[in-house]
Coordinates of N, CA and C and ligand atoms in Angstrom, one line a residue:
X1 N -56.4 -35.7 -5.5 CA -56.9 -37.1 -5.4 C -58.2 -37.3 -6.1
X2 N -58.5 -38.4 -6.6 CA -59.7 -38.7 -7.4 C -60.6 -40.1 -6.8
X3 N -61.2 -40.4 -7.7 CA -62.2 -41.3 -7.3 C -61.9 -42.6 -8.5
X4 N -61.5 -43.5 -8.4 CA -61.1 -44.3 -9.2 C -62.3 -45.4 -9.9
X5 N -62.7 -46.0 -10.9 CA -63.9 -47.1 -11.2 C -63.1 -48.3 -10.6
X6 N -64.7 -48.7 -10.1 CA -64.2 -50.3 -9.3 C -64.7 -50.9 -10.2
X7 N -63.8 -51.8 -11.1 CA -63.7 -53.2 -11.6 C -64.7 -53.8 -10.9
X8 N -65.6 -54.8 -11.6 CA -66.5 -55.8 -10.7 C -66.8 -57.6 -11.7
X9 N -67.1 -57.9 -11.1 CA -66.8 -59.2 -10.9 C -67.4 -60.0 -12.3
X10 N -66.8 -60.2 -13.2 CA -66.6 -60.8 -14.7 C -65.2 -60.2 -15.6
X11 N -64.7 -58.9 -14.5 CA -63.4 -58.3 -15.7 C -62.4 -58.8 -14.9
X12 N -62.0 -59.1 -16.0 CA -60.8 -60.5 -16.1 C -60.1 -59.9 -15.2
X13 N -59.2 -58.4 -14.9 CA -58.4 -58.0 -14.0 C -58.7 -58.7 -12.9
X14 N -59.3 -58.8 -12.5 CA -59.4 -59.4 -10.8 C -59.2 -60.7 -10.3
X15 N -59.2 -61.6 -12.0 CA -58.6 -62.3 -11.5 C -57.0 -62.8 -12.0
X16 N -56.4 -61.7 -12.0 CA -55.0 -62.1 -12.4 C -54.1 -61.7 -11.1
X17 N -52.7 -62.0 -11.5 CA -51.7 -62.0 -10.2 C -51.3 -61.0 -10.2
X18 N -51.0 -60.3 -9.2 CA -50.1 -59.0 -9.1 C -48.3 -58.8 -9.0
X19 N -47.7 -57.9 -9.3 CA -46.5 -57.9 -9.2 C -46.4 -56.9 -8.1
X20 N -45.3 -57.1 -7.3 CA -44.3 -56.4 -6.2 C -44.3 -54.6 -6.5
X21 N -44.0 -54.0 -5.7 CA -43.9 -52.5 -6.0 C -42.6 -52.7 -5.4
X22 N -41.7 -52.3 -6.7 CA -39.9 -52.2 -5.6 C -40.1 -50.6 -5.5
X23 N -40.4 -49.4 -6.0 CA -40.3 -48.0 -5.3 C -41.7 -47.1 -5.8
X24 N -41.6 -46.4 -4.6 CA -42.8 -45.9 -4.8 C -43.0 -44.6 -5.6
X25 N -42.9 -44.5 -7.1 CA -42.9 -43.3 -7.2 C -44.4 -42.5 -7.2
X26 N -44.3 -41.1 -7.9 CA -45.4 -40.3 -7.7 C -46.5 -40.6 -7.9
X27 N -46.5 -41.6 -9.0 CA -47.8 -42.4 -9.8 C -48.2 -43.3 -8.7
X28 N -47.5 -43.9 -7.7 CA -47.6 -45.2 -7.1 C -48.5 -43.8 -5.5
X29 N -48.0 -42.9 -5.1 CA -48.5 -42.2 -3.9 C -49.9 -41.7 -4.6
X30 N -50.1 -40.9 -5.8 CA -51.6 -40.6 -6.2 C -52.3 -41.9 -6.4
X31 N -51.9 -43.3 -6.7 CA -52.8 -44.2 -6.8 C -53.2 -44.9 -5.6
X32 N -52.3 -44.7 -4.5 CA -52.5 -44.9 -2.6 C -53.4 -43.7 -2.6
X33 N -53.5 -42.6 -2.7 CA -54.7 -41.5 -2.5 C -55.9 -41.6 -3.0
X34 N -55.5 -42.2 -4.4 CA -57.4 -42.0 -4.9 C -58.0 -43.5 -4.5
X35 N -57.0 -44.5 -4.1 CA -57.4 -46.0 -3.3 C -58.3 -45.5 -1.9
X36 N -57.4 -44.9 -1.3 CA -58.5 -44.3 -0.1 C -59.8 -43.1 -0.6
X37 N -59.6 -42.6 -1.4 CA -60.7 -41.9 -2.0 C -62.2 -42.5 -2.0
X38 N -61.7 -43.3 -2.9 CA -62.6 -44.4 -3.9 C -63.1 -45.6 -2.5
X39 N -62.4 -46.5 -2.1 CA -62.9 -47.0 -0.7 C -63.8 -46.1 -0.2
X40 N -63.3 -44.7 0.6 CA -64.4 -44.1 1.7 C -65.4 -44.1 0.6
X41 N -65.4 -43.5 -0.5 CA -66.4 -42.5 -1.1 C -67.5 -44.4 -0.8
X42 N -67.0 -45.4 -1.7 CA -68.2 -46.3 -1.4 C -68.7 -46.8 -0.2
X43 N -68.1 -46.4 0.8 CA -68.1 -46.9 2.2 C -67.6 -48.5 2.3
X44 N -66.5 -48.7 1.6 CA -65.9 -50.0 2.0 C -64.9 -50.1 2.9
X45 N -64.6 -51.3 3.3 CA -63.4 -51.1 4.5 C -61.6 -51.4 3.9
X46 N -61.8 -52.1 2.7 CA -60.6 -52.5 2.2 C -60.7 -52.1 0.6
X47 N -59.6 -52.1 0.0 CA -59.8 -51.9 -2.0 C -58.3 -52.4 -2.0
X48 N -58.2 -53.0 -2.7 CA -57.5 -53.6 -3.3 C -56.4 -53.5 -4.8
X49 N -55.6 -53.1 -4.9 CA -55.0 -51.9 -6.3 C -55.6 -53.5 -7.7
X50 N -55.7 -54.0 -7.7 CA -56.9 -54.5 -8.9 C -58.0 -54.5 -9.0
X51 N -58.7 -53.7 -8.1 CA -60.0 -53.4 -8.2 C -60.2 -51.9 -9.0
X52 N -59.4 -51.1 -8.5 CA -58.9 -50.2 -9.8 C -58.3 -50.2 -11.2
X53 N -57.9 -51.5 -11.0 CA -57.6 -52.2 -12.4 C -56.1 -51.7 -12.3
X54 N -55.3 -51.9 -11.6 CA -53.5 -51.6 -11.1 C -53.7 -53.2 -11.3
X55 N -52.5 -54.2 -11.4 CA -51.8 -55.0 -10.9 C -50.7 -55.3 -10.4
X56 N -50.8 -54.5 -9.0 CA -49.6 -54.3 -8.1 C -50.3 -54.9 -6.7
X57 N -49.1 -54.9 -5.8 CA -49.4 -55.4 -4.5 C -49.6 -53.9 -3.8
X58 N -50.8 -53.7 -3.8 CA -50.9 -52.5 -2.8 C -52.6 -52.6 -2.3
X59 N -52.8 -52.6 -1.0 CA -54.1 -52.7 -0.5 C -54.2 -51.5 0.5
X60 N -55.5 -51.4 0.8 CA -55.3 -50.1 1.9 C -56.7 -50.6 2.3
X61 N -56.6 -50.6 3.6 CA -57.8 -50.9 4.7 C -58.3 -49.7 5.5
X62 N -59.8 -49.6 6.1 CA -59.6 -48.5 7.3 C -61.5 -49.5 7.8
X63 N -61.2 -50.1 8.9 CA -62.2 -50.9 9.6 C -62.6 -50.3 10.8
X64 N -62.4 -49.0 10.5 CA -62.9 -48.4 12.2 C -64.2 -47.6 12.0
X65 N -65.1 -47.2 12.6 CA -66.6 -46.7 11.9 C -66.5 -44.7 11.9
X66 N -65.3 -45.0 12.2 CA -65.0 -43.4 12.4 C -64.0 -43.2 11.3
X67 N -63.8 -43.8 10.5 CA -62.7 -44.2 8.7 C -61.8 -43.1 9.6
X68 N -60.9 -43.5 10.5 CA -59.8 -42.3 11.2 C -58.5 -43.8 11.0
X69 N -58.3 -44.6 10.6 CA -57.4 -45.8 11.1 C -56.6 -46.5 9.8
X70 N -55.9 -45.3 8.6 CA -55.9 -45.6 7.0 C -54.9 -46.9 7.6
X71 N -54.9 -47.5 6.9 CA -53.3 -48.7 6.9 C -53.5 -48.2 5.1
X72 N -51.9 -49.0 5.0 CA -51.2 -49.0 3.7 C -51.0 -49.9 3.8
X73 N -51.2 -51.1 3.0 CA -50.3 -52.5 2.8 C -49.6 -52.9 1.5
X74 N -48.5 -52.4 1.1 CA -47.8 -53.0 0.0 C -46.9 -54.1 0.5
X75 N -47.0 -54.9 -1.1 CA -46.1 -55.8 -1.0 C -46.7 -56.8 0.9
X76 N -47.7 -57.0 0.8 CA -47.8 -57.5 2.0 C -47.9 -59.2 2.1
X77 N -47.6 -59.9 3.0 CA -47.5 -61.1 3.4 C -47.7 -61.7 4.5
X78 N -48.9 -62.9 4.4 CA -49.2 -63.4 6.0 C -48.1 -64.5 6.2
X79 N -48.3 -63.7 7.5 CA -47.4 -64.1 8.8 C -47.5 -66.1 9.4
X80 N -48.8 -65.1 9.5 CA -49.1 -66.2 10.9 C -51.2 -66.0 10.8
X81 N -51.2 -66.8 10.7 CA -53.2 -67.3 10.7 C -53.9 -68.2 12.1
X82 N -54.6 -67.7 12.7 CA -55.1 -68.9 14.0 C -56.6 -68.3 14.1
X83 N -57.0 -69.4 14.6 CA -58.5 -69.8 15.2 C -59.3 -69.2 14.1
X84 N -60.4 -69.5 14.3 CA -61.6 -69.1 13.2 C -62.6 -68.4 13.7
X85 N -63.2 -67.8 12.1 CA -64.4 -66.8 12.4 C -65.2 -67.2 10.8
X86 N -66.2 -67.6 11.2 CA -67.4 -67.9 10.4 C -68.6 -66.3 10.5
X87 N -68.6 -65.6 8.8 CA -69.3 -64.7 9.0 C -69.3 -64.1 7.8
X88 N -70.4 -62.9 7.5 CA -71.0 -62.5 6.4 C -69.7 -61.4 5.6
X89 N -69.6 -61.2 4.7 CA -68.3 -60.7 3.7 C -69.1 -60.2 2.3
X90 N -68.6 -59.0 2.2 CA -68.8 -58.2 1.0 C -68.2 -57.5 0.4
X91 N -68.5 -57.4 -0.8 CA -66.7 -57.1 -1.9 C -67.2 -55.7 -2.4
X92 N -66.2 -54.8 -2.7 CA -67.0 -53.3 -3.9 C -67.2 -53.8 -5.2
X93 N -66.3 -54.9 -5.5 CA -66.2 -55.6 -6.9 C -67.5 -56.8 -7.1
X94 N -67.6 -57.0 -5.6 CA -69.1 -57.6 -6.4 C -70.4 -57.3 -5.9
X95 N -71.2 -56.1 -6.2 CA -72.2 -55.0 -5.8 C -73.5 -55.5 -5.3
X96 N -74.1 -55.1 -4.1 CA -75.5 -55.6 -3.8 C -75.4 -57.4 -3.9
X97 N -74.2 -57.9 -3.3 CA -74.4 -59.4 -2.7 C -73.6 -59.5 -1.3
X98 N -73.6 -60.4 -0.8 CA -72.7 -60.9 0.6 C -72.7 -62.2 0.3
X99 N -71.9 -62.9 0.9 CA -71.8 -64.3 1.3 C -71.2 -64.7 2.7
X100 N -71.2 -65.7 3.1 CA -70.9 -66.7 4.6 C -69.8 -67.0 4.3
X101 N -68.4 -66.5 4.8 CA -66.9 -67.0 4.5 C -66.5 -67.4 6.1
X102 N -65.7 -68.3 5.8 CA -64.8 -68.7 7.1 C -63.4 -68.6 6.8
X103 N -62.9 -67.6 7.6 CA -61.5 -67.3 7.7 C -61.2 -67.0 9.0
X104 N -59.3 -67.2 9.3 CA -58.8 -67.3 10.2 C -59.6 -65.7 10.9
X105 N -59.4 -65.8 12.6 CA -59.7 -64.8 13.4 C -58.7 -64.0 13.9
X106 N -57.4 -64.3 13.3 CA -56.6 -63.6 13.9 C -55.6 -63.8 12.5
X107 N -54.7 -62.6 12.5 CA -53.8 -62.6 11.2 C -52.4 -61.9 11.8
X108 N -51.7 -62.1 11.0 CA -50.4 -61.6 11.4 C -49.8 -61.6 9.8
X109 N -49.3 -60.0 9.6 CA -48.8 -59.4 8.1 C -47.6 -58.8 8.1
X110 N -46.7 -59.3 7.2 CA -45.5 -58.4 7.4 C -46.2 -57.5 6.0
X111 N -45.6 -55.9 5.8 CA -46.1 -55.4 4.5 C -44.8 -54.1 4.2
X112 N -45.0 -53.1 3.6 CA -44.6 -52.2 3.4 C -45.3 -51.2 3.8
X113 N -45.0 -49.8 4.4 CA -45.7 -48.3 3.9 C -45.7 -47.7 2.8
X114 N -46.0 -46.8 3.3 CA -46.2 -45.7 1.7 C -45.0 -45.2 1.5
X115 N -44.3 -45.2 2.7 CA -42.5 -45.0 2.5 C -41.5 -45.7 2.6
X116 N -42.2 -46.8 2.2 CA -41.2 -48.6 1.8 C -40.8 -48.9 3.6
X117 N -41.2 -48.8 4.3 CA -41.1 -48.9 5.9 C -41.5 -50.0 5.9
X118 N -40.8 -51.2 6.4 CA -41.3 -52.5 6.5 C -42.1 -52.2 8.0
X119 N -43.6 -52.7 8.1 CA -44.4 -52.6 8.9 C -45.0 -54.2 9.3
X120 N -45.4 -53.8 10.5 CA -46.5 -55.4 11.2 C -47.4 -55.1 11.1
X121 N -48.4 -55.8 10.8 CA -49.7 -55.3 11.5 C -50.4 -57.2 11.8
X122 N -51.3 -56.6 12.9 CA -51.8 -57.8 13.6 C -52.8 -57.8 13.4
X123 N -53.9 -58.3 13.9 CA -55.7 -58.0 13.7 C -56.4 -59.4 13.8
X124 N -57.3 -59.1 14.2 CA -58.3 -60.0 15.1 C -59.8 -59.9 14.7
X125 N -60.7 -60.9 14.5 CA -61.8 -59.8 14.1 C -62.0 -59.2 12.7
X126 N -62.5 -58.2 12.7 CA -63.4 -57.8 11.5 C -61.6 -57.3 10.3
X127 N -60.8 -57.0 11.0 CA -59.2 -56.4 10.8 C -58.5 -57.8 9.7
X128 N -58.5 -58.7 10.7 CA -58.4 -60.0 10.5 C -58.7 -60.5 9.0
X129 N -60.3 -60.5 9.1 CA -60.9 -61.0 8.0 C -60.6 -59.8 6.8
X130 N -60.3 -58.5 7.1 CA -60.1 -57.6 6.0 C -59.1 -58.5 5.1
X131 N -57.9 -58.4 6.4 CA -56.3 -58.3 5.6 C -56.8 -59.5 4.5
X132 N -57.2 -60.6 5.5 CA -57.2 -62.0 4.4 C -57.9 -61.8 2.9
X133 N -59.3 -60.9 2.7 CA -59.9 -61.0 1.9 C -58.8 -59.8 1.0
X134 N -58.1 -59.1 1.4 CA -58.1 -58.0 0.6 C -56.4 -58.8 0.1
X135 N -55.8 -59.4 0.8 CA -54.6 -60.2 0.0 C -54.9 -61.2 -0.6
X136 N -56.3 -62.2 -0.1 CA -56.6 -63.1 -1.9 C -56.9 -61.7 -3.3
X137 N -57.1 -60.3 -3.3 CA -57.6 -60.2 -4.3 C -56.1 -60.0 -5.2
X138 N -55.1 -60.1 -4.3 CA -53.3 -59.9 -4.9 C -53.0 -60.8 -5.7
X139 N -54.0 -62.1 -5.5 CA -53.8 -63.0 -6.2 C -54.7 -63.2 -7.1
X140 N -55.8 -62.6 -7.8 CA -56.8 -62.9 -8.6 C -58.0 -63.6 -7.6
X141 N -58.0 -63.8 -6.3 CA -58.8 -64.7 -5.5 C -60.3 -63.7 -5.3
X142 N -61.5 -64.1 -5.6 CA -62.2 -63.4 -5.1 C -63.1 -63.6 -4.0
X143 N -63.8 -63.4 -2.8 CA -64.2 -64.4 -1.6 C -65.6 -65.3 -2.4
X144 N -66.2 -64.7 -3.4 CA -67.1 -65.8 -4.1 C -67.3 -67.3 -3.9
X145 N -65.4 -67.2 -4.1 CA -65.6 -68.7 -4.6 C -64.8 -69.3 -3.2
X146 N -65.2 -68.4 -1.8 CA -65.1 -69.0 -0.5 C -66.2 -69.4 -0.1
X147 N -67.4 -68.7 -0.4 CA -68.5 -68.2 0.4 C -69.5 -69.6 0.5
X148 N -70.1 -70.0 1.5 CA -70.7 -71.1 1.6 C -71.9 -70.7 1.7
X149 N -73.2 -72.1 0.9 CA -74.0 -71.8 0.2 C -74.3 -70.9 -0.7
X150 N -73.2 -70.3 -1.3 CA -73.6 -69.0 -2.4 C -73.9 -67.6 -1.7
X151 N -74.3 -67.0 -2.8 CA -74.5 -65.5 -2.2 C -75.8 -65.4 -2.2
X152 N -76.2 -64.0 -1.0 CA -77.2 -63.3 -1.3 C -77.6 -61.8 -1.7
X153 N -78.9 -61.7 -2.1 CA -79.2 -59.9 -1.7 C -78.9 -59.3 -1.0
X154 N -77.5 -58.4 -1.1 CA -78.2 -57.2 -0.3 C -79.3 -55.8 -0.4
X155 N -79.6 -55.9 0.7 CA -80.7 -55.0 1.0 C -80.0 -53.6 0.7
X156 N -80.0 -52.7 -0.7 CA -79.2 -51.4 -0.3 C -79.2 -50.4 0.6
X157 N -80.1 -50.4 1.1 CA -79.9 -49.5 2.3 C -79.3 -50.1 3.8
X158 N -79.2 -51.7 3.2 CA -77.9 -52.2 4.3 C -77.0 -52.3 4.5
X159 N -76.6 -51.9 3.2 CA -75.3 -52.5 2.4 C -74.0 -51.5 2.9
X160 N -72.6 -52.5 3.6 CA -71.8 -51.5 3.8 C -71.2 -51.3 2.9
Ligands
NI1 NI1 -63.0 -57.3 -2.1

């Protein structure tokens, strides 16, 4: 497994649409490997297979402070969206900023595994606001152009 370059925010990849994975082959499992690679190594919680510059539907999340909780999300699709959470959000694709996004508090995703296993996943909270941010990037979406009043500094030694 490797460490992949994160695309950041002016290359055009990120903002284009992604296509479907109909099978997973060997290319498609080492690029699920170095996706978790490349996340932990920057300490992010979500990457997105366009942030590697792939345009496929494949995201991989791990929101637990112990990085013990990988999800796989291909081919993934919200469910179901309720109640709100107003709160601070930060991309690997766009370096030393945050912004104030409001997104639903609760999500509901139908997706794939790494072994085409149609899976649920639910999430509430910080999980919640992952799924959402890391499936607008499936679409070219980046939370930028969510974030209210604009962005700020991050402080690097705060920066998750
Ligand atoms: Ni992002």
């Amino acid at each position: 497994m490797a460490i992949r370059k994160i695309r950041t925010i002016g290359d055009e990849i990120l903002t284009h649409n992604t296509k479907p994975v109909k099978i997973i082959t060997p290319r498609i499992s080492i690029l699920i490997g170095d996706m978790f690679d490349t996340m932990y190594e920057a300490c992010g919680v979500g990457l997105a297979a366009p942030q590697v510059g792939v345009l496929k539907q494949i995201v991989v999340i791990d929101v637990t402070e112990e990085r013990n909780n990988p999800l796989v999300l291909i081919n993934p699709e919200i469910l179901e969206l309720s109640g709100e959470q107003t709160g601070q959000e930060a991309c690997l694709s766009v370096p030393g900023k945050s912004g104030i996004v409001t997104r639903a508090d609760y999500a509901k995703v139908k997706a794939y595994n790494e072994h085409m296993e149609e899976i649920i996943i639910e999430g509430e909270g910080l999980l919640a606001r992952a799924l959402q941010h890391e499936i607008d990037h499936l679409s070219g979406i980046l939370y930028v152009s969510k974030a209210e009043g604009g962005l700020t500094d991050v402080n690097p030694d705060e920066e998750e």
